[in-house]
Tab-separated table of C-alpha atoms and ligand atoms in Angstrom:
chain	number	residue	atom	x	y	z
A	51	UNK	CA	-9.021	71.548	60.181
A	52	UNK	CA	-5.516	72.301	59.020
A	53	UNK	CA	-3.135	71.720	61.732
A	54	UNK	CA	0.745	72.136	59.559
A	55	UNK	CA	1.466	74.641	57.096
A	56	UNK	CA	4.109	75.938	55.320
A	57	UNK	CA	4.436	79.813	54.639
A	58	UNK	CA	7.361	81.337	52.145
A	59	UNK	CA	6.532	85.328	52.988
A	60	UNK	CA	8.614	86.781	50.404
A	61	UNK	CA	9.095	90.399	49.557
A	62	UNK	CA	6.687	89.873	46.437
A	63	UNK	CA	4.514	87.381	47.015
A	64	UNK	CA	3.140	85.385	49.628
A	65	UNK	CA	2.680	81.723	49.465
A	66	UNK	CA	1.237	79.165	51.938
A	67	UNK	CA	0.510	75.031	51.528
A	68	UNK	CA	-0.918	72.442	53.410
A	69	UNK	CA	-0.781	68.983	53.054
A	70	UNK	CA	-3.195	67.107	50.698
A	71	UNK	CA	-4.177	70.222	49.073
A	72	UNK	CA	-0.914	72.075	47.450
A	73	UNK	CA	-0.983	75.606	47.469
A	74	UNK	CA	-4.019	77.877	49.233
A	75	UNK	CA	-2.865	81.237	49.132
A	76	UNK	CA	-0.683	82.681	46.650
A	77	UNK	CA	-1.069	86.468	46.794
A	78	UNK	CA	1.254	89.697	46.086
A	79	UNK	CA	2.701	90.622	49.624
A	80	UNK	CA	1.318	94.140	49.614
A	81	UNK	CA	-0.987	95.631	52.611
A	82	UNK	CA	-3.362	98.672	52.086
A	83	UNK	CA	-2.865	100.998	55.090
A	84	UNK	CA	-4.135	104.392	55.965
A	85	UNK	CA	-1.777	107.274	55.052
A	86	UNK	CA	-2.811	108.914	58.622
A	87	UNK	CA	-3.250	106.123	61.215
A	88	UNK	CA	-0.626	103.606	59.219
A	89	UNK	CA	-3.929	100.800	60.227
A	90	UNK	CA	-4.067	97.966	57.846
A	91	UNK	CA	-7.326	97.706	56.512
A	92	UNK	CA	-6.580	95.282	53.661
A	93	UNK	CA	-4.055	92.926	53.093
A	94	UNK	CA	-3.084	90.761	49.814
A	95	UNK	CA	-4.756	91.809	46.265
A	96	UNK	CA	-7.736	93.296	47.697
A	97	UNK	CA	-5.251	95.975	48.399
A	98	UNK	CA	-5.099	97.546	45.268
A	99	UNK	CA	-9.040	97.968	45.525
A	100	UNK	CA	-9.555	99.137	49.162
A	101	UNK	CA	-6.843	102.102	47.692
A	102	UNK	CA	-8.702	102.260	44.516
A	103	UNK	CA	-11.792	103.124	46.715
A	104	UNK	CA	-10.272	105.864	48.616
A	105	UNK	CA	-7.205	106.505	47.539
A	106	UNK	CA	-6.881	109.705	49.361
A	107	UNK	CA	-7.288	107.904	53.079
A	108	UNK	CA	-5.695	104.316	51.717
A	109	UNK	CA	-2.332	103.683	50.203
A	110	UNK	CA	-0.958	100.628	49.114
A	111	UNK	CA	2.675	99.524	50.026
A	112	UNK	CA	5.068	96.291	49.380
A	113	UNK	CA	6.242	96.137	53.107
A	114	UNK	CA	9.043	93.507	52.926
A	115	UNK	CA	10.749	95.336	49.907
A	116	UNK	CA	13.084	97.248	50.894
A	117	UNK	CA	13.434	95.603	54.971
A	118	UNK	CA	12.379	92.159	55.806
A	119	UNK	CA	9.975	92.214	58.394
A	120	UNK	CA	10.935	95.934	59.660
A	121	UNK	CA	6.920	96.281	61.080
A	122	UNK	CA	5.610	93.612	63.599
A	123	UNK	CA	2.237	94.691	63.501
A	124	UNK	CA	2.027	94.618	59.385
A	125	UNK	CA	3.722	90.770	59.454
A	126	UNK	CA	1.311	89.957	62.286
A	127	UNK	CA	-1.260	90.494	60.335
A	128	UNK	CA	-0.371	89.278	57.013
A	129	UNK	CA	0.956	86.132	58.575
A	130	UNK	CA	-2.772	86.054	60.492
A	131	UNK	CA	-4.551	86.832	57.559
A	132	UNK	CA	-2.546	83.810	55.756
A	133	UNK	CA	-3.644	81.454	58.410
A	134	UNK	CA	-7.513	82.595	58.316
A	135	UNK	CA	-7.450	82.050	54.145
A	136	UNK	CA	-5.888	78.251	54.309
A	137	UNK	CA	-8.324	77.626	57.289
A	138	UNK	CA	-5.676	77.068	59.679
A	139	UNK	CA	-7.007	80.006	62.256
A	140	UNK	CA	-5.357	79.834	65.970
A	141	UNK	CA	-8.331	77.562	67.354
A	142	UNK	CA	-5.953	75.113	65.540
A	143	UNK	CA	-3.006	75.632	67.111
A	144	UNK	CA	-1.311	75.858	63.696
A	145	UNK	CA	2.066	74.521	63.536
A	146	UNK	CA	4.251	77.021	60.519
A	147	UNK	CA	7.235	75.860	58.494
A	148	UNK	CA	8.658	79.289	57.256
A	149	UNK	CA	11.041	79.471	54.553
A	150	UNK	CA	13.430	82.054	55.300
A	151	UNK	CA	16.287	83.708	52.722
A	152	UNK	CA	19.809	82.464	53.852
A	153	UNK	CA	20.728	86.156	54.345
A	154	UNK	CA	18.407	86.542	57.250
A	155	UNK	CA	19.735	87.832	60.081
A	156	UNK	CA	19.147	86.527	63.498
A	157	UNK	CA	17.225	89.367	64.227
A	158	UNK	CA	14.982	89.136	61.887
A	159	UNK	CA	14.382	85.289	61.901
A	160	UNK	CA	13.109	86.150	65.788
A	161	UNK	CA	11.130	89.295	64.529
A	162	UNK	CA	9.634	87.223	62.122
A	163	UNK	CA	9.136	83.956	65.232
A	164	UNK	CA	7.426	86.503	67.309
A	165	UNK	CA	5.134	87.829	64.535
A	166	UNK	CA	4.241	84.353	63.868
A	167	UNK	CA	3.516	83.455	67.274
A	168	UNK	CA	1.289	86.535	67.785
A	169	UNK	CA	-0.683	85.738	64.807
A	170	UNK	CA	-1.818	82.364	66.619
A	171	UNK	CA	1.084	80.602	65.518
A	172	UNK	CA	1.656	77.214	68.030
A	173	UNK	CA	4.854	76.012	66.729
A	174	UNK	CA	7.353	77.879	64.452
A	175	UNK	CA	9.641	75.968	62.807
A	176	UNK	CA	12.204	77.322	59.361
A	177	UNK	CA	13.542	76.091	56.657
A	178	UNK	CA	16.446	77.906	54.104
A	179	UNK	CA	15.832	79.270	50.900
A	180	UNK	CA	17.687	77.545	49.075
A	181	UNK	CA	16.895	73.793	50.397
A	182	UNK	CA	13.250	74.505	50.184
A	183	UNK	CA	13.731	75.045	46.608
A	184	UNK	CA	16.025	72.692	45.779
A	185	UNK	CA	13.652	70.121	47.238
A	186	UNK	CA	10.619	72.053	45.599
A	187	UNK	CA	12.542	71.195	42.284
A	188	UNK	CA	13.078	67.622	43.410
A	189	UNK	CA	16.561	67.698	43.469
A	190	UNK	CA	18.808	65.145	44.939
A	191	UNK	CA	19.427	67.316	48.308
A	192	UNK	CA	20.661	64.482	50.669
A	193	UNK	CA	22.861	62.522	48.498
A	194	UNK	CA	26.412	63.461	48.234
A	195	UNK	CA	26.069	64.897	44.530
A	196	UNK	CA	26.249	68.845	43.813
A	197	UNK	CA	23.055	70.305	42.971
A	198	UNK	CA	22.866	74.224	41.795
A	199	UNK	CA	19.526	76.334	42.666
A	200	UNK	CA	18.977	79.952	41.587
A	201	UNK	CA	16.054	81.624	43.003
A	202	UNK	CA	15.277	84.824	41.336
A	203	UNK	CA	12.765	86.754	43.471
A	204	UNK	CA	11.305	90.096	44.136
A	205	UNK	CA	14.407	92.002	45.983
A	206	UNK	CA	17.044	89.477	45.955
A	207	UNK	CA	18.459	86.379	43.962
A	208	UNK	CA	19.821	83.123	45.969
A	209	UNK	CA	22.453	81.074	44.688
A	210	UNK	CA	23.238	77.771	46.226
A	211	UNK	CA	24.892	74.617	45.488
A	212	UNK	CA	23.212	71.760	48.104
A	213	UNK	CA	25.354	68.630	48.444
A	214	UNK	CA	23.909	66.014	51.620
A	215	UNK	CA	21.039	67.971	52.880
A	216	UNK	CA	23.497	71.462	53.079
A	217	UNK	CA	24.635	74.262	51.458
A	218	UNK	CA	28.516	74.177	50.151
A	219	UNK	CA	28.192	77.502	48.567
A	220	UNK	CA	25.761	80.576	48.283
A	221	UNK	CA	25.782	84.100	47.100
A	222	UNK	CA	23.057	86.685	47.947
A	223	UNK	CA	22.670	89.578	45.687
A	224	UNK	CA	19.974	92.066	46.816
A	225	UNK	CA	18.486	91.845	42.760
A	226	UNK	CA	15.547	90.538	41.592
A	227	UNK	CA	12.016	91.171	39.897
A	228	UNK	CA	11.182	94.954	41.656
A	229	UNK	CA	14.561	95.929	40.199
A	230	UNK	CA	13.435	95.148	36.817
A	231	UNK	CA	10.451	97.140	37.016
A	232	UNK	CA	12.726	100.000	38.321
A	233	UNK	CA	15.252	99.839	35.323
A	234	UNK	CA	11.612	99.668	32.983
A	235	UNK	CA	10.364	103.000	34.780
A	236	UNK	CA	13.735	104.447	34.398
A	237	UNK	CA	14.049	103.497	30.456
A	238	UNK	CA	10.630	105.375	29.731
A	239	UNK	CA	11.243	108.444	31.668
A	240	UNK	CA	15.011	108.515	29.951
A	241	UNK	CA	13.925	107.663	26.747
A	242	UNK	CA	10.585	109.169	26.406
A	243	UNK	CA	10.420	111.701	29.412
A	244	UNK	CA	7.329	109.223	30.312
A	245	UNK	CA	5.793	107.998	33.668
A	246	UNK	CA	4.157	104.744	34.586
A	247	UNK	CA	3.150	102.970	37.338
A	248	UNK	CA	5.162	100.147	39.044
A	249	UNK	CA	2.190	97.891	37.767
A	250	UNK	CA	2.678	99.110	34.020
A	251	UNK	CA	6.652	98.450	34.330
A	252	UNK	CA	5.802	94.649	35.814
A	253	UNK	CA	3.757	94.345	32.911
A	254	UNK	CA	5.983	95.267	29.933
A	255	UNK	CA	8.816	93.457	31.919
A	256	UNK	CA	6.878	90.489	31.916
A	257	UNK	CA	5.136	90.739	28.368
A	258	UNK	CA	7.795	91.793	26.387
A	259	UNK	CA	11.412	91.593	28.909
A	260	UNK	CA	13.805	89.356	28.132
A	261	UNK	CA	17.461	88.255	29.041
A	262	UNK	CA	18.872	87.546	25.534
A	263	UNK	CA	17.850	87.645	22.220
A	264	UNK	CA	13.838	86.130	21.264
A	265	UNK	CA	13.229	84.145	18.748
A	266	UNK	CA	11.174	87.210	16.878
A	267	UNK	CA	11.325	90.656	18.719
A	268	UNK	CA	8.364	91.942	19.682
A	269	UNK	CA	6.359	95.510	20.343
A	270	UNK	CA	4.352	96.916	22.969
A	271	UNK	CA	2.232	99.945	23.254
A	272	UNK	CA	2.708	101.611	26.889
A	273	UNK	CA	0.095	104.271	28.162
A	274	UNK	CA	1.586	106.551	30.689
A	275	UNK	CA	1.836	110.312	31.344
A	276	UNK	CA	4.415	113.066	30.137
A	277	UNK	CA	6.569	113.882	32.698
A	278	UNK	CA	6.829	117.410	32.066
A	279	UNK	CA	2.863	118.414	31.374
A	280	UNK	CA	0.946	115.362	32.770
A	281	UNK	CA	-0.625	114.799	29.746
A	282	UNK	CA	-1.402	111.221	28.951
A	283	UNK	CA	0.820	109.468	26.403
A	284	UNK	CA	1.324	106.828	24.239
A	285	UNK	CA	4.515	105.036	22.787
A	286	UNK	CA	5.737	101.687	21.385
A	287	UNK	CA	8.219	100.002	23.205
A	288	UNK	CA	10.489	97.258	21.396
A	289	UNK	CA	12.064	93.921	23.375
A	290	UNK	CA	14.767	95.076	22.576
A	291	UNK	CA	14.987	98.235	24.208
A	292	UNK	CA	13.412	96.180	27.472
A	293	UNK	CA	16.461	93.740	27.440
A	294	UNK	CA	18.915	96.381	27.117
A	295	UNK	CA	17.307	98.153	30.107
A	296	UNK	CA	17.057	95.400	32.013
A	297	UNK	CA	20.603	94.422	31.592
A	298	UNK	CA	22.216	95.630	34.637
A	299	UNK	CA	19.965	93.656	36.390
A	300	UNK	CA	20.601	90.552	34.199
A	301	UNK	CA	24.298	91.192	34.882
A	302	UNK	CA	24.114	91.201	38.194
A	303	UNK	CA	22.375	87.645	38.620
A	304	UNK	CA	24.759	86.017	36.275
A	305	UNK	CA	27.849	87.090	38.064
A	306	UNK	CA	26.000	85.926	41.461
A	307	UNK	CA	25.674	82.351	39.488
A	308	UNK	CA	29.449	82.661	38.381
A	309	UNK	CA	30.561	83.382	41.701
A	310	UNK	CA	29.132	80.445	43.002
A	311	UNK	CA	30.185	77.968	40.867
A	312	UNK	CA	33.969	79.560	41.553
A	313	UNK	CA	33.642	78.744	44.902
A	314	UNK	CA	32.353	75.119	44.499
A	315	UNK	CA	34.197	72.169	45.627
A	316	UNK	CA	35.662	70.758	42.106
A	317	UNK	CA	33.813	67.469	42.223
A	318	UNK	CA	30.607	69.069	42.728
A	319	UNK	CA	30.886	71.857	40.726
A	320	UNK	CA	31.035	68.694	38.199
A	321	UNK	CA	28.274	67.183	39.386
A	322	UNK	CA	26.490	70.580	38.526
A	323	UNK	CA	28.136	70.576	35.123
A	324	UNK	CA	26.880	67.348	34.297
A	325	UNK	CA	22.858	68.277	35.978
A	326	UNK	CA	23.058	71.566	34.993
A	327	UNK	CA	21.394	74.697	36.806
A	328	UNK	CA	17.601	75.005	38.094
A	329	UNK	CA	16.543	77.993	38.112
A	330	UNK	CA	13.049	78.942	40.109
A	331	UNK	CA	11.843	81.997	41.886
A	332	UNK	CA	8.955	84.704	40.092
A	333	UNK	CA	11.629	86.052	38.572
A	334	UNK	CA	13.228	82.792	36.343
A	335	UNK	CA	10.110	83.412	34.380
A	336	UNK	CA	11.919	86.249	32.543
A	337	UNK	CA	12.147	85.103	29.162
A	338	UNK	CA	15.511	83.999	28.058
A	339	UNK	CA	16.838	84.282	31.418
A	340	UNK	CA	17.976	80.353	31.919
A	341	UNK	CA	19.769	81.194	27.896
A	342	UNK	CA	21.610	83.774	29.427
A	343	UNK	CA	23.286	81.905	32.510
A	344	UNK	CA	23.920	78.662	30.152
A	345	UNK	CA	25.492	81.040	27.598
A	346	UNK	CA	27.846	82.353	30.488
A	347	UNK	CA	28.302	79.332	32.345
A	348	UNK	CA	28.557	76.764	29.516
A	349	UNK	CA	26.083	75.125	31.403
A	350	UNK	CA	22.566	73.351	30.731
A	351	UNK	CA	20.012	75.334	32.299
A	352	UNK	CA	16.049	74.184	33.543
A	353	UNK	CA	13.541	76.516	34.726
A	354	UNK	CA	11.432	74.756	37.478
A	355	UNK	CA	7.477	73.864	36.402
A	356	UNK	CA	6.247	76.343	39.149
A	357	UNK	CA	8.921	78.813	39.442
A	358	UNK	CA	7.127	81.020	41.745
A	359	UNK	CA	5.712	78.447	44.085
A	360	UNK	CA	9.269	76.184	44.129
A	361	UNK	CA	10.090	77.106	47.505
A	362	UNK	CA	6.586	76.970	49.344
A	363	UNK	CA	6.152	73.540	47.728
A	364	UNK	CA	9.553	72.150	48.909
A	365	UNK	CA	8.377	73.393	52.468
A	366	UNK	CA	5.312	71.496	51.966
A	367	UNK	CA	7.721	68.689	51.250
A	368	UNK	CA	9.525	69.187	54.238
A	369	UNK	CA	6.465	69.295	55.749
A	370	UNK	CA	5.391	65.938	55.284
A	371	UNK	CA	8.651	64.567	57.237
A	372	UNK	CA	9.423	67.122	59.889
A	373	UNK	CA	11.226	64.672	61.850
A	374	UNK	CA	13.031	63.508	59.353
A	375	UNK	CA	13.938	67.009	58.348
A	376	UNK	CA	15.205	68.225	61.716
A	377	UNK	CA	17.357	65.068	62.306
A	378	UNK	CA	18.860	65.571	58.992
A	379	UNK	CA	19.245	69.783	60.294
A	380	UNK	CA	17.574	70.731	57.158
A	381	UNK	CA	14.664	72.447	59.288
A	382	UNK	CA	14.777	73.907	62.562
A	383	UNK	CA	12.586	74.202	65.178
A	384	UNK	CA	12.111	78.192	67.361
A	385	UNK	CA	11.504	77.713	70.825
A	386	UNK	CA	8.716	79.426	71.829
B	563	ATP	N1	6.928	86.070	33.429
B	563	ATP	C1	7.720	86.763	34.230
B	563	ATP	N2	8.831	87.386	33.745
B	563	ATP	C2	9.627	88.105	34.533
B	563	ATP	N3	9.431	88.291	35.845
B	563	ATP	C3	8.346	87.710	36.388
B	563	ATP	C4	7.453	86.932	35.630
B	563	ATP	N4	6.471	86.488	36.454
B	563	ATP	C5	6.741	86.989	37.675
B	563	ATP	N5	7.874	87.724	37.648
B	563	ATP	C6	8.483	88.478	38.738
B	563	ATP	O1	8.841	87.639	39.798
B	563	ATP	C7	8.983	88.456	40.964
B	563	ATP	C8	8.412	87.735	42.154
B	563	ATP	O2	9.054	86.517	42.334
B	563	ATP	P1	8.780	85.676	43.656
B	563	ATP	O3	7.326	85.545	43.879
B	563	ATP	O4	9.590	84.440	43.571
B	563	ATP	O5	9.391	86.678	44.745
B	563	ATP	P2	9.422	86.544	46.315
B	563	ATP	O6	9.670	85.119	46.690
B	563	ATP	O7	8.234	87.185	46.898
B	563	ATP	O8	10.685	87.450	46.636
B	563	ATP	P3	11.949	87.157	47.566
B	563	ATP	O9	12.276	85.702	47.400
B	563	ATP	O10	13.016	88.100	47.036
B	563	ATP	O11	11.506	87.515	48.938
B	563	ATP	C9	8.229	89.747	40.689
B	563	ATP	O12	9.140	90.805	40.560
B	563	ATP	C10	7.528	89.455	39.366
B	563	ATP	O13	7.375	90.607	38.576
B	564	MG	MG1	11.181	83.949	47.301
């Protein structure tokens, strides 16, 4: 039976790990609820198939996006159905690690305590952002060096620079991957009166986005629908045209990094000159994104080997020394 896990419930996907066997769930945080009763009668990807089924009754929604934990009931049961998947059900009197983005508020760290607790929870205990990654990347977090994280997710970006197990300096943008996919929708319905699905925009952003210049530029065929008949359509998208779109966004994350490094202590804003940036998060997959922030920061720039998993596997790390970990303040245990 699995008795500790760690959880990182972010607004675009939802991770959990257990000790001895890495990562168990990794699945897009969306629910499939009906329109009428707002029930939940799926939760992860079978989603997009309990809508696909009966798509009048069923919808399918990203719950965290725009509000962390705004619906007890939904994080109840995602958090639930979590613990059922990595076999660590409430006959085990799981004990949680949660990662939890720095801009949290208090209010929704409890919300998100009680949830947990509700959902068979036995023990809650947190973790920042920004550590978890940082020790997900196997950085140096409790030495007295300065270590840089960027963690590029689904509705935000977290800057940090970690020197002995804490934070020195962080910026929170509210910019990340669903942003993207917005300023892709927007670009086809400008530029070729066109609509797609949020699904289609991920895709091309993926495929084809980038955050400076590729190597060779690349084309994409989209299939959507014409705005003004409904008629399906057809066009060919260039990288470049993505990039440009996806600019402001770009922008955005850089300046985020900038104003970071500004407000680093000068010796370890050296120390982060000299070890350069990691980037992590779903969203430091973008192509050419770690280019971008070394071109504007003059600094080297390493994408993490799991970006989207950084942060639940530095939980799992903390994990593994709890003790340890709460002595040193970098987790913290909820009262129940
Ligand atoms: N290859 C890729 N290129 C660009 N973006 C990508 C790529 N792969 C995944 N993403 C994006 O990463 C985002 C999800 O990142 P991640 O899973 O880290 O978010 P999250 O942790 O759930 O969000 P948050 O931390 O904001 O709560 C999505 O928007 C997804 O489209
Ligand atoms: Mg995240």
């Amino acid at each position: 039976v699995t008795r500790d896990i760690a959880i990182d419930l972010g607004t675009a996907s939802t991770l959990a790990a257990v000790p001895g066997r890495e990562i168990v769930v990794n699945e897009p945080t969306v629910v499939a609820m009906e329109r009428v009763t707002a029930r939940v009668v799926a939760v992860g990807r079978e989603s997009w198939k309990a809508a696909a089924a009966d798509p009048e009754r069923v919808q399918v929604s990203w719950p965290f996006r725009n509000a962390p934990v705004s619906d007890f009931a939904v994080t109840e049961r995602i958090i639930a159905t979590v613990l059922k998947r990595a076999s660590a059900p409430r006959i085990t009197k799981p004990r949680a690690l949660f990662s939890v983005p720095s801009a949290a508020t208090e209010v929704e760290r409890r919300a998100l305590e009680e949830a947990a607790f509700a959902a068979g929870v036995r023990d809650v205990w947190m973790i920042g952002e920004p550590l978890a990654a940082a020790l997900g990347a196997g950085l140096p977090i409790g030495e007295p060096r300065g270590s840089c994280v960027v963690d590029v997710g689904g509705a935000a970006t977290e800057v940090a620079v970690i020197s002995m197990g804490g934070v020195v300096a962080q910026h929170h943008v509210r910019v990340g991957g669903f942003d993207m996919d917005d300023l892709v929708q927007r670009l086809l319905r400008r530029e070729y009166g066109m609509a797609v699905g949020e699904r289609t925009a991920e895709g091309i952003k993926t495929q084809i986005g980038s955050a400076s210049p590729l190597e060779e530029e690349v084309k994409a065929e989209v299939k959507g629908r014409e705005i003004d008949t409904g008629a399906p359509k057809s066009i060919i998208i260039t990288s470049e045209e993505v990039r440009a779109a996806l600019s402001d966004a770009v922008r955005i994350i850089v300046e985020a990094v900038r104003q970071v490094l500004s407000e680093t202590p000068p010796e370890l804003a050296h120390d982060v000159l000299d070890n350069g940036i990691t980037l992590c998060g779903g969203g430091g997959r973008l192509q050419g994104l770690g280019e971008r922030i070394r071109l504007e920061t003059s600094i080297p720039v390493r994408v993490t080997d799991r970006p989207g998993e950084t942060v639940a596997l530095g939980a799992l790390k903390a994990l593994g020394s709890l003790d340890a970990m709460a002595a040193a303040g970098i987790v913290w245990r909820r009262s129940a």
